[in-house]
Coordinates of C-alpha atoms in Angstrom, one line a residue:
X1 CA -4.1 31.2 -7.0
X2 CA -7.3 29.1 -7.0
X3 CA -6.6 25.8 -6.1
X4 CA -6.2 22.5 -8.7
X5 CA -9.1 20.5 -9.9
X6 CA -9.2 17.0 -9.5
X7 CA -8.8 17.4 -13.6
X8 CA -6.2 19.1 -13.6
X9 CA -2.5 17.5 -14.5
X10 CA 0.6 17.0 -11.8
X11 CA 4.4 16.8 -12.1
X12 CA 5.4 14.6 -10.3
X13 CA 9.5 13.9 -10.3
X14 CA 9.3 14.7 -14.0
X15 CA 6.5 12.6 -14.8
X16 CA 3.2 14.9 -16.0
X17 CA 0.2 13.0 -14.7
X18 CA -2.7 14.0 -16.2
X19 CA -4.8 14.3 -13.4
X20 CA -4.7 14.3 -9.7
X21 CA -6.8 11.0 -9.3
X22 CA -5.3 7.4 -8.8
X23 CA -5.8 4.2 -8.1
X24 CA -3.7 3.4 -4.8
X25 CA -1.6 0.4 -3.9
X26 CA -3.9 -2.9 -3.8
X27 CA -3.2 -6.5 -3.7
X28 CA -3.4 -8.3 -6.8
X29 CA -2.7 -11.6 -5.9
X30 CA -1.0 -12.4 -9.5
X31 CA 2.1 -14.6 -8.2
X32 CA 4.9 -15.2 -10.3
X33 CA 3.3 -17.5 -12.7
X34 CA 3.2 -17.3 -16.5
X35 CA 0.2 -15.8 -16.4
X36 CA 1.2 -13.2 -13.7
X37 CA 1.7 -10.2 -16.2
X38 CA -1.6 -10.7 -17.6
X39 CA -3.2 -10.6 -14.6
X40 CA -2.0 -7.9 -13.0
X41 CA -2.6 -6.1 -17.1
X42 CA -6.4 -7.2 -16.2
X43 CA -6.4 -5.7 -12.9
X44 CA -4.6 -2.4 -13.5
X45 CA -6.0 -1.9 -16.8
X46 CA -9.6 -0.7 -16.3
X47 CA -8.4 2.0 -14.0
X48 CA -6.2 3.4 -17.3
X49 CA -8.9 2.9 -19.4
X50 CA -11.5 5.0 -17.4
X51 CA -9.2 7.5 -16.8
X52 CA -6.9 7.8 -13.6
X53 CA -3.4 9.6 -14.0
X54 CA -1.9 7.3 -11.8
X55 CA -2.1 3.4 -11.4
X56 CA -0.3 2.5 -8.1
X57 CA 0.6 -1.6 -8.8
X58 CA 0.4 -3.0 -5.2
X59 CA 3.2 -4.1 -3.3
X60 CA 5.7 -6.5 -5.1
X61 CA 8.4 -8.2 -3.1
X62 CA 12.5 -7.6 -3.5
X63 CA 14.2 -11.1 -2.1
X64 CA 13.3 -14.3 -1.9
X65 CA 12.4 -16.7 -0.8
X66 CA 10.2 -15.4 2.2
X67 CA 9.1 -11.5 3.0
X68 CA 5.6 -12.2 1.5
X69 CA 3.3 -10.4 4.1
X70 CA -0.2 -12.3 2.3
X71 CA -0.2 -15.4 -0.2
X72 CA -0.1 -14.6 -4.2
X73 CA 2.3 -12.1 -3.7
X74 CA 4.7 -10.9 -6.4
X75 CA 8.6 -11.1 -6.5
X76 CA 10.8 -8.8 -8.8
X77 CA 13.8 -10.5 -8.4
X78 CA 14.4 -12.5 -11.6
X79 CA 15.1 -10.2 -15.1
X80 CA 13.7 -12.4 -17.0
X81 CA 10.5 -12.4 -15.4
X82 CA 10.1 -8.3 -14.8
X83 CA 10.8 -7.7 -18.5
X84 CA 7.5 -9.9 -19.3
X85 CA 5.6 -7.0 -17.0
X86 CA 6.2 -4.7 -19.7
X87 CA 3.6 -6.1 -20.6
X88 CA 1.6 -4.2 -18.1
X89 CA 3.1 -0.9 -18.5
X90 CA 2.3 -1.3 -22.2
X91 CA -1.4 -1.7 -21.5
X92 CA -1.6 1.2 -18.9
X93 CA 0.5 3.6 -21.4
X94 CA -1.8 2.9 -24.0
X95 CA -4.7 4.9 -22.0
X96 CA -2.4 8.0 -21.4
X97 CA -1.9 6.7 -17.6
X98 CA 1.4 6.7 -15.7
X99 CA 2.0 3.6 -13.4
X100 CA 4.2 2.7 -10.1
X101 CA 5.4 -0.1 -8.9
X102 CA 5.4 -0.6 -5.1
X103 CA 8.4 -2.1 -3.8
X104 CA 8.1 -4.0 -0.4
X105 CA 9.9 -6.4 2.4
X106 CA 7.6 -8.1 5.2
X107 CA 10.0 -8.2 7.6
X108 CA 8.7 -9.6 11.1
X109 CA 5.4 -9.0 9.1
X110 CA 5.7 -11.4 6.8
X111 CA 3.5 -15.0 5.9
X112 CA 6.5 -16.5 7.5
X113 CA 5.2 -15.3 11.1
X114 CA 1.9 -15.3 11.2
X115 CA 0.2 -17.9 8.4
X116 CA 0.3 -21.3 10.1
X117 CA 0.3 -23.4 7.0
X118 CA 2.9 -21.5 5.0
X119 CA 5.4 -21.8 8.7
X120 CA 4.8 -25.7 8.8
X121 CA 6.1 -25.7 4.6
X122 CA 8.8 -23.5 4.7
X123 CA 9.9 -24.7 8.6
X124 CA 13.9 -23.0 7.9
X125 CA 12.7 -19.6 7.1
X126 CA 13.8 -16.5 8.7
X127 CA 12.1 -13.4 9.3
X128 CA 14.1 -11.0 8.8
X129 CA 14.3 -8.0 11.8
X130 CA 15.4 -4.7 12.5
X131 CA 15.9 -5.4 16.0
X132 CA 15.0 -8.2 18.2
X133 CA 11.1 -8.6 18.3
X134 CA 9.2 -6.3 20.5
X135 CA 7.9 -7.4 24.0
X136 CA 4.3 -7.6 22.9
X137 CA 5.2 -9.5 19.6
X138 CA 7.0 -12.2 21.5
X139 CA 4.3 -12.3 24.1
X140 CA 1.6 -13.4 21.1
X141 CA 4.6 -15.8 20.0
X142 CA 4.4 -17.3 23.3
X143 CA 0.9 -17.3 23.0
X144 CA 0.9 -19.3 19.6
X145 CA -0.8 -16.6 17.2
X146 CA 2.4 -15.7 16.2
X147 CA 5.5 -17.7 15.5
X148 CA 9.2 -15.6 15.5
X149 CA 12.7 -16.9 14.3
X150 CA 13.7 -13.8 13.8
X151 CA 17.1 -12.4 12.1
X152 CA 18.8 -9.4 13.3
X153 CA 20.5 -7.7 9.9
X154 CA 24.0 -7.2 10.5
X155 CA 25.2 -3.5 9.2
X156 CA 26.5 -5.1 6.5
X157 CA 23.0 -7.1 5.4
X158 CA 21.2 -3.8 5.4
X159 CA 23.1 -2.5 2.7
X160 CA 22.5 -6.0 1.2
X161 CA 18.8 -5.6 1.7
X162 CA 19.2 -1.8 0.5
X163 CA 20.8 -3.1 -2.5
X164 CA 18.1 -5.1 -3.3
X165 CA 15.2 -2.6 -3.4
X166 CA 17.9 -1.0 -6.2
X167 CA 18.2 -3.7 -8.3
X168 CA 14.4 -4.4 -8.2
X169 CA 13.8 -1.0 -9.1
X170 CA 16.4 -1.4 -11.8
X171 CA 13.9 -4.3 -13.2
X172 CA 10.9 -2.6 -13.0
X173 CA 12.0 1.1 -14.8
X174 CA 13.4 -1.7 -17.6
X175 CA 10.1 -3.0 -18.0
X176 CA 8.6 0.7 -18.5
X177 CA 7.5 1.8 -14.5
X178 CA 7.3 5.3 -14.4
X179 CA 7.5 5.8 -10.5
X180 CA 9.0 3.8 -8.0
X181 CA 6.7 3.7 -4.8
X182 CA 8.2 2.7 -1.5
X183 CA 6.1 0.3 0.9
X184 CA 7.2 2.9 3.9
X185 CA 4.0 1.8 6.1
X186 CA 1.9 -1.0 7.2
X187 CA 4.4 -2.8 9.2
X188 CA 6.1 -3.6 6.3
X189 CA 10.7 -3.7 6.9
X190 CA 10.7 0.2 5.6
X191 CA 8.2 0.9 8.7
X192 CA 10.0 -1.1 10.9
X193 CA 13.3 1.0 10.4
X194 CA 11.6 3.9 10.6
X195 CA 9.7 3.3 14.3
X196 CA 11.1 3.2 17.5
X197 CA 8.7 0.7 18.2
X198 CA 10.9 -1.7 16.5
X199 CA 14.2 0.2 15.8
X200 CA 16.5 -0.5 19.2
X201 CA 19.8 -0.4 16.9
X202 CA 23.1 0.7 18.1
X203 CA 24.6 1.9 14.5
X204 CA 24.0 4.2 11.7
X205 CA 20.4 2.9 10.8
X206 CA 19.4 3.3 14.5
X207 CA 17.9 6.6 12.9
X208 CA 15.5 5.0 10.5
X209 CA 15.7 7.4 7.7
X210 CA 19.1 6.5 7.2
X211 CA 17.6 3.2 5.0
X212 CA 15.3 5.1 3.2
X213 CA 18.5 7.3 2.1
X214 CA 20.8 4.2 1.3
X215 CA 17.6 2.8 -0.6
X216 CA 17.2 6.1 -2.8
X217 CA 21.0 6.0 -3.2
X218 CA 20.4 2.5 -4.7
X219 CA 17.6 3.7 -6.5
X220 CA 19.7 6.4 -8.4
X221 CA 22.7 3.9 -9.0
X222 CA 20.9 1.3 -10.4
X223 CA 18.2 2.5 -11.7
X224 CA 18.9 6.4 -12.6
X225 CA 16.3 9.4 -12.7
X226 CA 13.1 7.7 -11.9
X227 CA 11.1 9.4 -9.6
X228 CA 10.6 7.9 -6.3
X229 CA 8.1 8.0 -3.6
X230 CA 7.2 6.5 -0.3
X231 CA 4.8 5.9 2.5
X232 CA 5.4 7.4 5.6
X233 CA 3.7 6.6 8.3
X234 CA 2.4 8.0 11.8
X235 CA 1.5 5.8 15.1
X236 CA -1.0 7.8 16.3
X237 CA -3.2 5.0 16.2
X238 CA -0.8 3.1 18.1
X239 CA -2.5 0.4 21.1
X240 CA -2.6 2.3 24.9
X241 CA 0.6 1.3 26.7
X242 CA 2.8 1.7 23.7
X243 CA 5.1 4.3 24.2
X244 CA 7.9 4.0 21.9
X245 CA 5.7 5.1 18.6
X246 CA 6.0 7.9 16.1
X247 CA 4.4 11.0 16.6
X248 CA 2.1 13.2 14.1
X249 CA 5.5 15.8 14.1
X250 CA 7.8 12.7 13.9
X251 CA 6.3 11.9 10.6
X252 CA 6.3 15.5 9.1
X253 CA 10.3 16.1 10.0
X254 CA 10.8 12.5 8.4
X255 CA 9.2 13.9 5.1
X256 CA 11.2 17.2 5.9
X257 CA 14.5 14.7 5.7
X258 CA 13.1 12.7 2.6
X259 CA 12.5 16.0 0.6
X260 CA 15.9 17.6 1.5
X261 CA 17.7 14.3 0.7
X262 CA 16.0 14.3 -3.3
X263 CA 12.6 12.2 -2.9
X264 CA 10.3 13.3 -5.7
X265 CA 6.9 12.5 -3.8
X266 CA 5.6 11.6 0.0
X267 CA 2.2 9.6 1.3
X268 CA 1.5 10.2 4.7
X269 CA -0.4 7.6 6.4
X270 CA -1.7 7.3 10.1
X271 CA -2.0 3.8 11.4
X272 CA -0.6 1.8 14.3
X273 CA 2.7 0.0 15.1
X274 CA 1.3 -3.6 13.9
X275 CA -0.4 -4.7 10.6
X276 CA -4.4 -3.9 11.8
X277 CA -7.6 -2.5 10.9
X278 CA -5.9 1.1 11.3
X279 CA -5.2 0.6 7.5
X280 CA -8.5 0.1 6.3
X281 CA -10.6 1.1 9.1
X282 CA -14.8 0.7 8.1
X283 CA -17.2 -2.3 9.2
X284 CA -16.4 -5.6 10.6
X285 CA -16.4 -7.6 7.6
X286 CA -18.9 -10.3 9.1
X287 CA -19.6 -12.0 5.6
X288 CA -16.3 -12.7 4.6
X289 CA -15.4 -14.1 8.2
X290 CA -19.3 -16.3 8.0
X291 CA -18.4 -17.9 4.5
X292 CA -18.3 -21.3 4.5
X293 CA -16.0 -21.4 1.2
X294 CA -13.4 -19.8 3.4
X295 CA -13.3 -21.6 6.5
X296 CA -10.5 -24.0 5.7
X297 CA -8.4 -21.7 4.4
X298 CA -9.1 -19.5 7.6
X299 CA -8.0 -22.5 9.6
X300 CA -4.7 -23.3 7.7
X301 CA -3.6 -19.6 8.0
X302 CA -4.1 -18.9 11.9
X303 CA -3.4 -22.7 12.6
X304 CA -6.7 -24.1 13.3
X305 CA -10.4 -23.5 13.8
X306 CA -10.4 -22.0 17.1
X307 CA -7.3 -19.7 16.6
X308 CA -9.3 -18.5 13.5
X309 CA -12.0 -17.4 15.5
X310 CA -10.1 -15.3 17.7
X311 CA -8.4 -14.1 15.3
X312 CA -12.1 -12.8 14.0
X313 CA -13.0 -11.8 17.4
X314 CA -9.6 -9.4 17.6
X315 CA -10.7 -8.5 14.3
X316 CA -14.1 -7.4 15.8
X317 CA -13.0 -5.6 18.3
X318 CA -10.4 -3.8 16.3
X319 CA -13.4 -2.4 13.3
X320 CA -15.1 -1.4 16.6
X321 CA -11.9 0.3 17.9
X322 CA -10.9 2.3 14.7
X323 CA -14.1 4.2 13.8
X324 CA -14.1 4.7 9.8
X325 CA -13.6 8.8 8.9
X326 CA -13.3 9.9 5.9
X327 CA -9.8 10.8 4.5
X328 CA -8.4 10.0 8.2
X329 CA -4.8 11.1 6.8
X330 CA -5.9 14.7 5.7
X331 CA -4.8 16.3 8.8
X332 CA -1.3 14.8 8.6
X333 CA -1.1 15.3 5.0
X334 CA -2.0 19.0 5.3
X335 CA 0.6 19.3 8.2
X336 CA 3.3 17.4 5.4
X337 CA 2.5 20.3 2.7
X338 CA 2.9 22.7 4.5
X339 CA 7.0 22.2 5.4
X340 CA 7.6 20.1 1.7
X341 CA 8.0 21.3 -1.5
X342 CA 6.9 18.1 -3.3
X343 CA 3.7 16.8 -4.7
X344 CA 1.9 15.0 -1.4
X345 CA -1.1 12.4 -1.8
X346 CA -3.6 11.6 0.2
X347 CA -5.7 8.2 0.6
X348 CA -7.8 6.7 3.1
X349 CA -11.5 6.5 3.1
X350 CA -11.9 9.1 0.6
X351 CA -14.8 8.9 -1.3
X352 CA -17.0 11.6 -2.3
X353 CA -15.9 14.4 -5.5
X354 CA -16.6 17.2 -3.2
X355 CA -14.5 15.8 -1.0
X356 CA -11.4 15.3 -3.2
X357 CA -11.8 18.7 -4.6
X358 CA -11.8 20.4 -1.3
X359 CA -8.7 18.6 -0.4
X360 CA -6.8 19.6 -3.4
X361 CA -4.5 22.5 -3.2
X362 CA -5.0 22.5 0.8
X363 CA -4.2 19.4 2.2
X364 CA -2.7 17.5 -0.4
X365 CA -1.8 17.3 -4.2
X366 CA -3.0 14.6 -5.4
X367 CA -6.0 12.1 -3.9
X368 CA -5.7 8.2 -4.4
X369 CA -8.7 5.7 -3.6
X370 CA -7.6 1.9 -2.8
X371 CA -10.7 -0.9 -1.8
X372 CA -13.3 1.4 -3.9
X373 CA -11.4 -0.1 -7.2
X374 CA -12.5 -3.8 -6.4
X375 CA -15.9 -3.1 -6.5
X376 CA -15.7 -0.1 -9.5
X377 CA -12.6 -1.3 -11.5
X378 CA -13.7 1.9 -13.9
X379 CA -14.4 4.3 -10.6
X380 CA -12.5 7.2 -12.6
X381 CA -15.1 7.4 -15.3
X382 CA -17.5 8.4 -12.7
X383 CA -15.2 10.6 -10.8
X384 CA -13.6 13.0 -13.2
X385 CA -14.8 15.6 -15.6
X386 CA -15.3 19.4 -15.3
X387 CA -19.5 18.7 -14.7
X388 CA -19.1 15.9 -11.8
X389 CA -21.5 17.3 -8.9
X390 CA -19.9 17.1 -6.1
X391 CA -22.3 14.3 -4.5
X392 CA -20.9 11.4 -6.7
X393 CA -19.5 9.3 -4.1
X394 CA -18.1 5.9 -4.7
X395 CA -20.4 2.9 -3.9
X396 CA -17.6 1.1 -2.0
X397 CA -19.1 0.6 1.8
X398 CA -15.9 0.1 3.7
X399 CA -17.7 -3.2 4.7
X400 CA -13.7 -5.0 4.3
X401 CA -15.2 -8.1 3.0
X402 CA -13.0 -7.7 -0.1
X403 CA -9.9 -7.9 1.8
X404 CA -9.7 -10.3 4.7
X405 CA -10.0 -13.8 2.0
X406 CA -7.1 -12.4 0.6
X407 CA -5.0 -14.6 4.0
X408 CA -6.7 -17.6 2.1
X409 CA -5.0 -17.0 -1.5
X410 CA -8.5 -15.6 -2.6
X411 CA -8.6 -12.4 -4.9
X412 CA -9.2 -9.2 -4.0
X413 CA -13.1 -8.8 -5.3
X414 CA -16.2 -7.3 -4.1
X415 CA -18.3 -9.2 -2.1
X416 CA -21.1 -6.9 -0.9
X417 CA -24.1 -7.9 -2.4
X418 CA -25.6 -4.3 -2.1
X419 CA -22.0 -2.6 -3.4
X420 CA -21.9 -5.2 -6.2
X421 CA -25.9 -4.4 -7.7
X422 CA -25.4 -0.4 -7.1
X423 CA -22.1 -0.8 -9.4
X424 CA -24.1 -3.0 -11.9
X425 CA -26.6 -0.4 -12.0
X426 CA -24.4 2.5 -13.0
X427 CA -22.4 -0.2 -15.2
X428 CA -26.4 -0.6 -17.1
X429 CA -26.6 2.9 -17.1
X430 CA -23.2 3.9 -18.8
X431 CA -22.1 5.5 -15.8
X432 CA -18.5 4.1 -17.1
X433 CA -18.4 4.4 -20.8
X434 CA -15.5 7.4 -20.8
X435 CA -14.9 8.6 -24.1
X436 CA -11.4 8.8 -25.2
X437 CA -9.0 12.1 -24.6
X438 CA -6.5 13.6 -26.6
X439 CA -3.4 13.3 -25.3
X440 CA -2.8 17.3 -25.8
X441 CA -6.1 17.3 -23.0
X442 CA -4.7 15.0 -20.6
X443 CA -1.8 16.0 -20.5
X444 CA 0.2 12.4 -21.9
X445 CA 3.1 12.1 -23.6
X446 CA 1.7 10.3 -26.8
X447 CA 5.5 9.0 -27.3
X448 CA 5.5 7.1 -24.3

C-alpha cells in the first residue's frame, strides 16, 4: 500500500480526522477568568480555520489549588466554568477540526517548587509526590533554586488523584472535546509514575503504568467512549550519572501495555528526567533572557536577580547540550508502530512538508508541530494541499524566545524579529488565505 499523505484523513478512537496535520499541545496562558474561553477560542481558532485536523488545547490542570507547572495556567475543575469552553469546541467544530484537551498535574514540577514569588504567596502548599524527591532534586533544594514540601500520595490519594483526571475529563467531553490527551511527559505527575527516576513505591503503582490504567478506568466511568491518548516519554536524554531512567525499549513496552489495556492513541517523546531544554531543544533564546521588560518578572520567579542569571546560564548550557534535530522522536516513534496497533504521532522539531510526508506511514501516523504555531497561527494553510512542494518549511527558528517569558505570566508569542517579518511576508502575499472545504473532502462530520 502506498503510504498516507499528510492530506489524507485518520481514525483515531472513532474520531475521523481529516488530515494527519495538528497543532500540538501549547501554553495558552488563558487562566480561569471570564474571558478565559475566548481566549483560548482566539488562540486555537486560526489553526481550525487554516486547516489542521487536529487542535491539541495545551495542558489544563485537574485539582486545585496548586499543580500549575507555569503561571496563567488553566483549571477544569469547576462545571460551571468547563461548560463556558464549549465555547471553544464550538469555534474549532465550525472549521471541520477535531480538538483535545490536555489533562495535566505538576507534581514536584509544579510553580509551587520552583517559582519564588508564587512559594512566598501560597507559603502552605504542597507539592504533591510520587515518592520522596530524588537526591539531585533535594540537593538544588538545599541549594535554594528549588524549594520542596513535598507530599507522598497514600494508595488511597492516588485513586483520589486518578479520580480526578476522570471527572475533568467528564467536564471537558460535556463541553464538546473530542479527545482526551494525557500530559504523560515533561515531568509532569503522569511522568513521574511512570519513571524510576522518581517512582521508589512499595505498592501497586510502584509499576507506573498501573496509574495510567486506573486513570483510563476513570476516563471510561465518568466520562464514557471518548477516545483517549497520552504522552509517553523516554529518558534517553537523561543527565550522565543518572541511572534509574527509562530506556528507548522501556517506552515502546509501556505503549505495548497502554494499547492492550484499550488506549485509542500514543505520542512518544524523548526527553530527560527533569523539565529542560530536552523538550524544545533549538538556540539559546538570548533575546528573551536580554529583555529589559522581563527582568523583574525573571527575578520574582527564580527568587532574585542573581538566581535569574544562573538560571539563564544553566539555560545556556543546556541549548548547547541538546543539539536541535529535526523530528528527534522519529526513531522512537517508528520503534512504537511497529509493536502498536493504534494511530501514533510524532512532534518535535518538525518542520519541512517533505519531511512530514516521509514520515507518514513509516514512522508515525500522524505529525503535530507545537512553537511553529506562535509565530504562524495559520501554518496549516501553507502546509497542506495535494501541490505543496516539498521545500515549504515553517519559518519558526527554534530560537525559544517565545517560550521562556511564559515563567513571567507573559503569552506565548513570537518574538524573533526575522520569524515575525518572513511570516508577515507570506501573510502579504496570501500565503494563508485557505479557501473553504467541503465537509464530504475533509472528511468532517457536518453534524458535529
Amino acid at each position: 500500500m502506498a503510504s498516507p499523505r499528510v492530506d489524507d484523513p485518520l481514525e483515531l478512537g472513532g474520531v475521523t480526522l481529516r488530515n494527519r496535520l495538528y497543532r500540538a499541545p501549547l501554553l495558552e496562558c488563558a487562566g480561569n477568568g471570564p474571558d478565559a474561553a475566548e481566549t483560548l477560542a482566539a488562540e486555537l481558532e486560526p489553526a481550525a480555520r487554516a486547516g489542521a485536523g487536529l487542535i491539541c488545547q495545551g495542558a489544563t490542570i485537574v485539582r486545585e489549588p496548586g499543580g500549575c507547572a507555569a503561571p496563567n495556567m488553566t483549571y477544569v475543575t469547576d462545571p460551571a466554568f468547563a461548560a463556558s469552553l464549549s465555547t471553544v469546541t464550538d469555534r474549532i467544530h465550525e472549521h471541520g477540526s477535531a480538538i483535545a484537551i490536555q489533562l495535566e498535574y505538576g507534581g514536584l514540577r509544579s510553580m509551587e517548587t520552583w517559582h519564588a514569588g508564587y512559594r512566598q504567596e501560597h507559603p502552605d502548599l504542597q507539592q504533591l509526590a510520587v515518592s520522596r524527591p530524588p537526591r539531585l532534586l533535594r540537593l538544588l533544594d538545599g541549594l535554594g533554586f528549588l524549594d520542596y514540601d513535598a507530599h507522598v500520595l497514600s494508595t488511597d490519594e492516588v485513586y483520589d488523584l486518578a479520580a480526578d483526571f476522570g471527572r475533568s475529563a467528564a467536564m471537558a467531553t460535556d463541553a464538546g472535546y473530542d479527545i482526551i490527551h494525557l500530559a504523560g511527559a515533561n515531568m509532569g505527575i503522569i511522568h513521574q509514575f511512570l519513571s524510576p527516576f522518581y517512582n521508589r513505591r512499595d505498592d501497586e503503582f510502584g509499576d507506573g503504568v498501573r496509574f495510567l490504567e486506573v486513570v483510563y478506568d476513570e476516563i471510561r466511568e465518568q466520562a464514557g467512549d471518548v477516545p483517549v491518548m497520552t504522552k509517553v516519554p523516554a529518558e534517553t536524554s537523561a543527565p550522565p550519572g543518572v541511572r534509574r531512567h527509562l530506556t528507548e525499549g522501556d517506552t515502546v513496552d509501556i505503549c505495548r501495555r497502554l494499547v492492550d489495556y484499550g488506549y485509542d492513541a500514543l505520542v512518544p517523546v524523548s526527553g530527560s528526567v527533569f523539565w529542560d531544554a530536552s523538550i524544545v531543544r533549538g538556540s539559546y533564546p538570548d533575546r528573551a533572557w536580554s529583555d529589559e521588560q522581563y527582568r523583574e518578572g525573571y527575578a520574582a520567579a527564580f527568587g532574585g536577580p542573581l538566581r535569574a542569571r544562573l538560571v539563564a546560564l544553566g539555560n545556556r548550557i543546556e541549548a548547547a547540550w541538546y543539539d536541535f534535530d529535526p523530528a528527534w522522536n522519529e526513531r522512537l516513534c517508528r520503534r512504537v508502530r511497529d509493536v502498536v496497533s493504534v494511530p501514533v504521532l510524532c512532534e518535535g522539531g518538525i518542520r519541512e512538508r517533505g519531511h512530514i510526508d516521509r514520515l507518514l506511514g513509516d514512522a508515525c501516523d500522524a505529525v503535530g508541530m507545537a512553537r511553529p504555531f506562535y509565530a504562524e497561527p495559520e501554518l496549516p494553510a501553507r502546509l497542506l494541499g495535494r501541490d505543496v512542494a516539498d521545500d515549504t518549511r515553517a519559518v519558526c527558528e527554534s530560537c525559544n524566545n517565545c517560550a521562556v517569558p511564559q515563567v513571567t505570566g507573559a503569552g506565548g508569542v513570537c518574538r524573533t524579529p526575522s520569524v515575525l517579518r518572513a511570516a508577515g511576508t507570506l501573510k502579504k502575499e496570501g500565503a494563508y488565505n485557505r479557501p473553504p472545504e467541503p465537509p464530504e473532502a475533509d472528511g468532517s462530520d457536518p453534524e458535529r
